[in-house]
Amino acid sequence: MGDRDEKAVQLMRELRAAGQLQHAWINQSWQREHDGLHPAAAMLLSDLNAHGESRPSDLAKRKMVDISVISRQIAQLTAAGLVERRPAPEDGRASLISLSEAGRAELERWRQLHIDFIRRALADWTDDEVEALTARLTLMNQGLREALGQTPVTSPPDPAAEKRK
């Protein structure tokens, strides 16, 4: 294996480790607060906040999971009072899911916990270092999506990219 190949493998190892560490923190934090509610539910709340009211099928597509997974999460979140469901006006058989006020408050609380965690983990990093890594990871994720044949996910504007223009 060439040097470039080895570097690619090492990058994927580090990304996997970062994902596993974040997942461990999410599980640990979420389980303390929400007994019986799967931690992926927080990610669904975040998706609804970013994209607004959505059909379950659209949520499943964006999260790249089967609709049955989303249906279970929606049922859990509805029972917890964190999301609301209403019939789609153009098709009464379909549902539209949105954040409830309790869901918005929970998402904001959860967001602050996550920010605090990342700040502790990167306490000795400068803002420029965090921004540069974020910009590169955004580009990498776009490339990975394209390599998978996925359509690019709309991301918030990248301030670092704007500065480079």
Tab-separated table of C-alpha atoms in Angstrom:
chain	number	residue	atom	x	y	z
A	1	MET	CA	0.000	0.000	0.000
A	2	GLY	CA	1.371	3.398	-0.954
A	3	ASP	CA	1.869	6.348	1.373
A	4	ARG	CA	-1.234	8.126	0.034
A	5	ASP	CA	-3.336	4.976	0.549
A	6	GLU	CA	-2.050	4.592	4.095
A	7	LYS	CA	-2.923	8.224	4.843
A	8	ALA	CA	-6.458	7.675	3.533
A	9	VAL	CA	-6.867	4.591	5.734
A	10	GLN	CA	-5.548	6.489	8.758
A	11	LEU	CA	-7.968	9.355	8.075
A	12	MET	CA	-10.895	6.943	8.005
A	13	ARG	CA	-9.685	5.338	11.268
A	14	GLU	CA	-9.541	8.722	12.987
A	15	LEU	CA	-12.956	9.732	11.654
A	16	ARG	CA	-14.434	6.436	12.840
A	17	ALA	CA	-12.866	6.967	16.282
A	18	ALA	CA	-14.233	10.533	16.419
A	19	GLY	CA	-17.692	9.251	15.496
A	20	GLN	CA	-17.495	6.520	18.128
A	21	LEU	CA	-16.402	8.981	20.809
A	22	GLN	CA	-19.204	11.379	19.937
A	23	HIS	CA	-21.664	8.485	19.896
A	24	ALA	CA	-20.457	7.374	23.345
A	25	TRP	CA	-20.955	10.895	24.719
A	26	ILE	CA	-24.427	11.135	23.169
A	27	ASN	CA	-25.447	7.767	24.599
A	28	GLN	CA	-24.071	8.620	28.019
A	29	SER	CA	-25.658	12.081	28.170
A	30	TRP	CA	-28.980	11.173	26.586
A	31	GLN	CA	-29.521	8.035	28.674
A	32	ARG	CA	-29.126	10.046	31.881
A	33	GLU	CA	-31.865	12.430	30.812
A	34	HIS	CA	-34.223	10.304	28.702
A	35	ASP	CA	-34.664	6.798	29.986
A	36	GLY	CA	-36.133	4.633	27.237
A	37	LEU	CA	-35.774	7.207	24.453
A	38	HIS	CA	-33.130	6.302	21.861
A	39	PRO	CA	-30.305	8.859	21.472
A	40	ALA	CA	-30.900	9.017	17.711
A	41	ALA	CA	-34.104	10.839	18.607
A	42	ALA	CA	-32.025	13.927	19.393
A	43	MET	CA	-30.657	13.834	15.859
A	44	LEU	CA	-34.201	13.649	14.508
A	45	LEU	CA	-35.138	16.732	16.544
A	46	SER	CA	-32.132	18.511	15.074
A	47	ASP	CA	-33.130	17.520	11.543
A	48	LEU	CA	-36.673	18.830	12.072
A	49	ASN	CA	-35.272	22.065	13.424
A	50	ALA	CA	-33.019	22.494	10.386
A	51	HIS	CA	-35.538	21.461	7.703
A	52	GLY	CA	-38.898	22.291	9.284
A	53	GLU	CA	-42.050	20.232	9.133
A	54	SER	CA	-41.370	17.027	7.183
A	55	ARG	CA	-42.897	13.793	6.022
A	56	PRO	CA	-41.490	10.675	7.676
A	57	SER	CA	-40.260	9.477	4.269
A	58	ASP	CA	-38.248	12.690	3.819
A	59	LEU	CA	-36.753	12.289	7.303
A	60	ALA	CA	-35.739	8.707	6.475
A	61	LYS	CA	-34.132	9.803	3.225
A	62	ARG	CA	-32.147	12.603	4.877
A	63	LYS	CA	-31.037	10.354	7.752
A	64	MET	CA	-30.265	7.509	5.309
A	65	VAL	CA	-32.270	4.956	7.313
A	66	ASP	CA	-35.304	2.770	6.686
A	67	ILE	CA	-38.723	4.358	7.196
A	68	SER	CA	-39.452	1.839	9.986
A	69	VAL	CA	-36.579	3.323	12.023
A	70	ILE	CA	-37.981	6.824	11.615
A	71	SER	CA	-41.505	5.627	12.451
A	72	ARG	CA	-40.297	4.181	15.779
A	73	GLN	CA	-38.409	7.356	16.607
A	74	ILE	CA	-41.412	9.523	15.742
A	75	ALA	CA	-43.634	7.371	17.965
A	76	GLN	CA	-41.168	7.750	20.867
A	77	LEU	CA	-40.807	11.491	20.357
A	78	THR	CA	-44.571	11.975	20.057
A	79	ALA	CA	-45.148	10.036	23.302
A	80	ALA	CA	-42.519	12.216	24.995
A	81	GLY	CA	-44.249	15.365	23.719
A	82	LEU	CA	-41.221	16.493	21.705
A	83	VAL	CA	-42.813	16.372	18.234
A	84	GLU	CA	-46.272	16.889	16.804
A	85	ARG	CA	-47.904	14.978	13.988
A	86	ARG	CA	-50.647	16.227	11.674
A	87	PRO	CA	-52.202	14.909	8.484
A	88	ALA	CA	-50.676	16.240	5.257
A	89	PRO	CA	-53.259	18.537	3.649
A	90	GLU	CA	-52.710	17.171	0.119
A	91	ASP	CA	-52.837	13.517	1.227
A	92	GLY	CA	-54.686	12.618	4.432
A	93	ARG	CA	-52.896	9.271	4.635
A	94	ALA	CA	-49.504	10.927	5.002
A	95	SER	CA	-48.280	12.739	8.109
A	96	LEU	CA	-46.270	15.855	8.638
A	97	ILE	CA	-43.973	15.934	11.657
A	98	SER	CA	-42.788	19.098	13.408
A	99	LEU	CA	-41.072	20.083	16.623
A	100	SER	CA	-43.316	20.893	19.566
A	101	GLU	CA	-42.441	23.768	21.885
A	102	ALA	CA	-41.134	21.179	24.359
A	103	GLY	CA	-39.050	19.693	21.537
A	104	ARG	CA	-37.557	23.090	20.703
A	105	ALA	CA	-36.671	23.684	24.360
A	106	GLU	CA	-35.147	20.198	24.653
A	107	LEU	CA	-33.170	20.661	21.452
A	108	GLU	CA	-31.772	23.980	22.695
A	109	ARG	CA	-30.805	22.413	26.027
A	110	TRP	CA	-29.230	19.450	24.212
A	111	ARG	CA	-27.433	21.785	21.785
A	112	GLN	CA	-25.864	23.689	24.686
A	113	LEU	CA	-24.688	20.439	26.309
A	114	HIS	CA	-23.109	19.414	22.994
A	115	ILE	CA	-21.408	22.791	22.557
A	116	ASP	CA	-20.042	22.575	26.104
A	117	PHE	CA	-18.698	19.073	25.394
A	118	ILE	CA	-16.942	20.164	22.185
A	119	ARG	CA	-15.549	23.282	23.862
A	120	ARG	CA	-14.056	21.149	26.649
A	121	ALA	CA	-12.608	18.699	24.124
A	122	LEU	CA	-11.079	21.461	21.971
A	123	ALA	CA	-10.228	23.911	24.745
A	124	ASP	CA	-6.685	24.452	23.463
A	125	TRP	CA	-7.721	24.948	19.818
A	126	THR	CA	-8.033	28.418	18.294
A	127	ASP	CA	-11.229	29.491	16.540
A	128	ASP	CA	-9.293	29.477	13.258
A	129	GLU	CA	-8.190	25.870	13.806
A	130	VAL	CA	-11.753	24.747	14.522
A	131	GLU	CA	-13.028	26.677	11.504
A	132	ALA	CA	-10.364	25.202	9.202
A	133	LEU	CA	-11.085	21.636	10.297
A	134	THR	CA	-14.823	22.191	9.905
A	135	ALA	CA	-14.332	23.539	6.381
A	136	ARG	CA	-12.177	20.580	5.346
A	137	LEU	CA	-14.583	18.034	6.882
A	138	THR	CA	-17.481	19.715	5.087
A	139	LEU	CA	-15.669	19.310	1.777
A	140	MET	CA	-14.716	15.720	2.617
A	141	ASN	CA	-18.306	14.830	3.515
A	142	GLN	CA	-19.509	16.379	0.270
A	143	GLY	CA	-17.009	14.230	-1.629
A	144	LEU	CA	-18.065	11.109	0.289
A	145	ARG	CA	-21.742	11.783	-0.490
A	146	GLU	CA	-20.935	12.239	-4.157
A	147	ALA	CA	-18.861	9.036	-4.164
A	148	LEU	CA	-21.874	7.226	-2.699
A	149	GLY	CA	-24.093	8.683	-5.408
A	150	GLN	CA	-26.003	10.803	-2.887
A	151	THR	CA	-27.197	14.264	-3.683
A	152	PRO	CA	-25.302	16.872	-1.701
A	153	VAL	CA	-26.946	17.937	1.553
A	154	THR	CA	-27.426	21.664	1.860
A	155	SER	CA	-25.102	22.912	4.569
A	156	PRO	CA	-24.975	26.294	6.215
A	157	PRO	CA	-22.601	28.735	4.507
A	158	ASP	CA	-18.941	28.123	5.279
A	159	PRO	CA	-17.393	31.326	6.668
A	160	ALA	CA	-13.871	30.041	5.987
A	161	ALA	CA	-14.727	29.496	2.320
A	162	GLU	CA	-16.154	33.003	2.117
A	163	LYS	CA	-12.900	34.442	3.473
A	164	ARG	CA	-10.896	32.574	0.810
A	165	LYS	CA	-12.896	34.127	-2.044
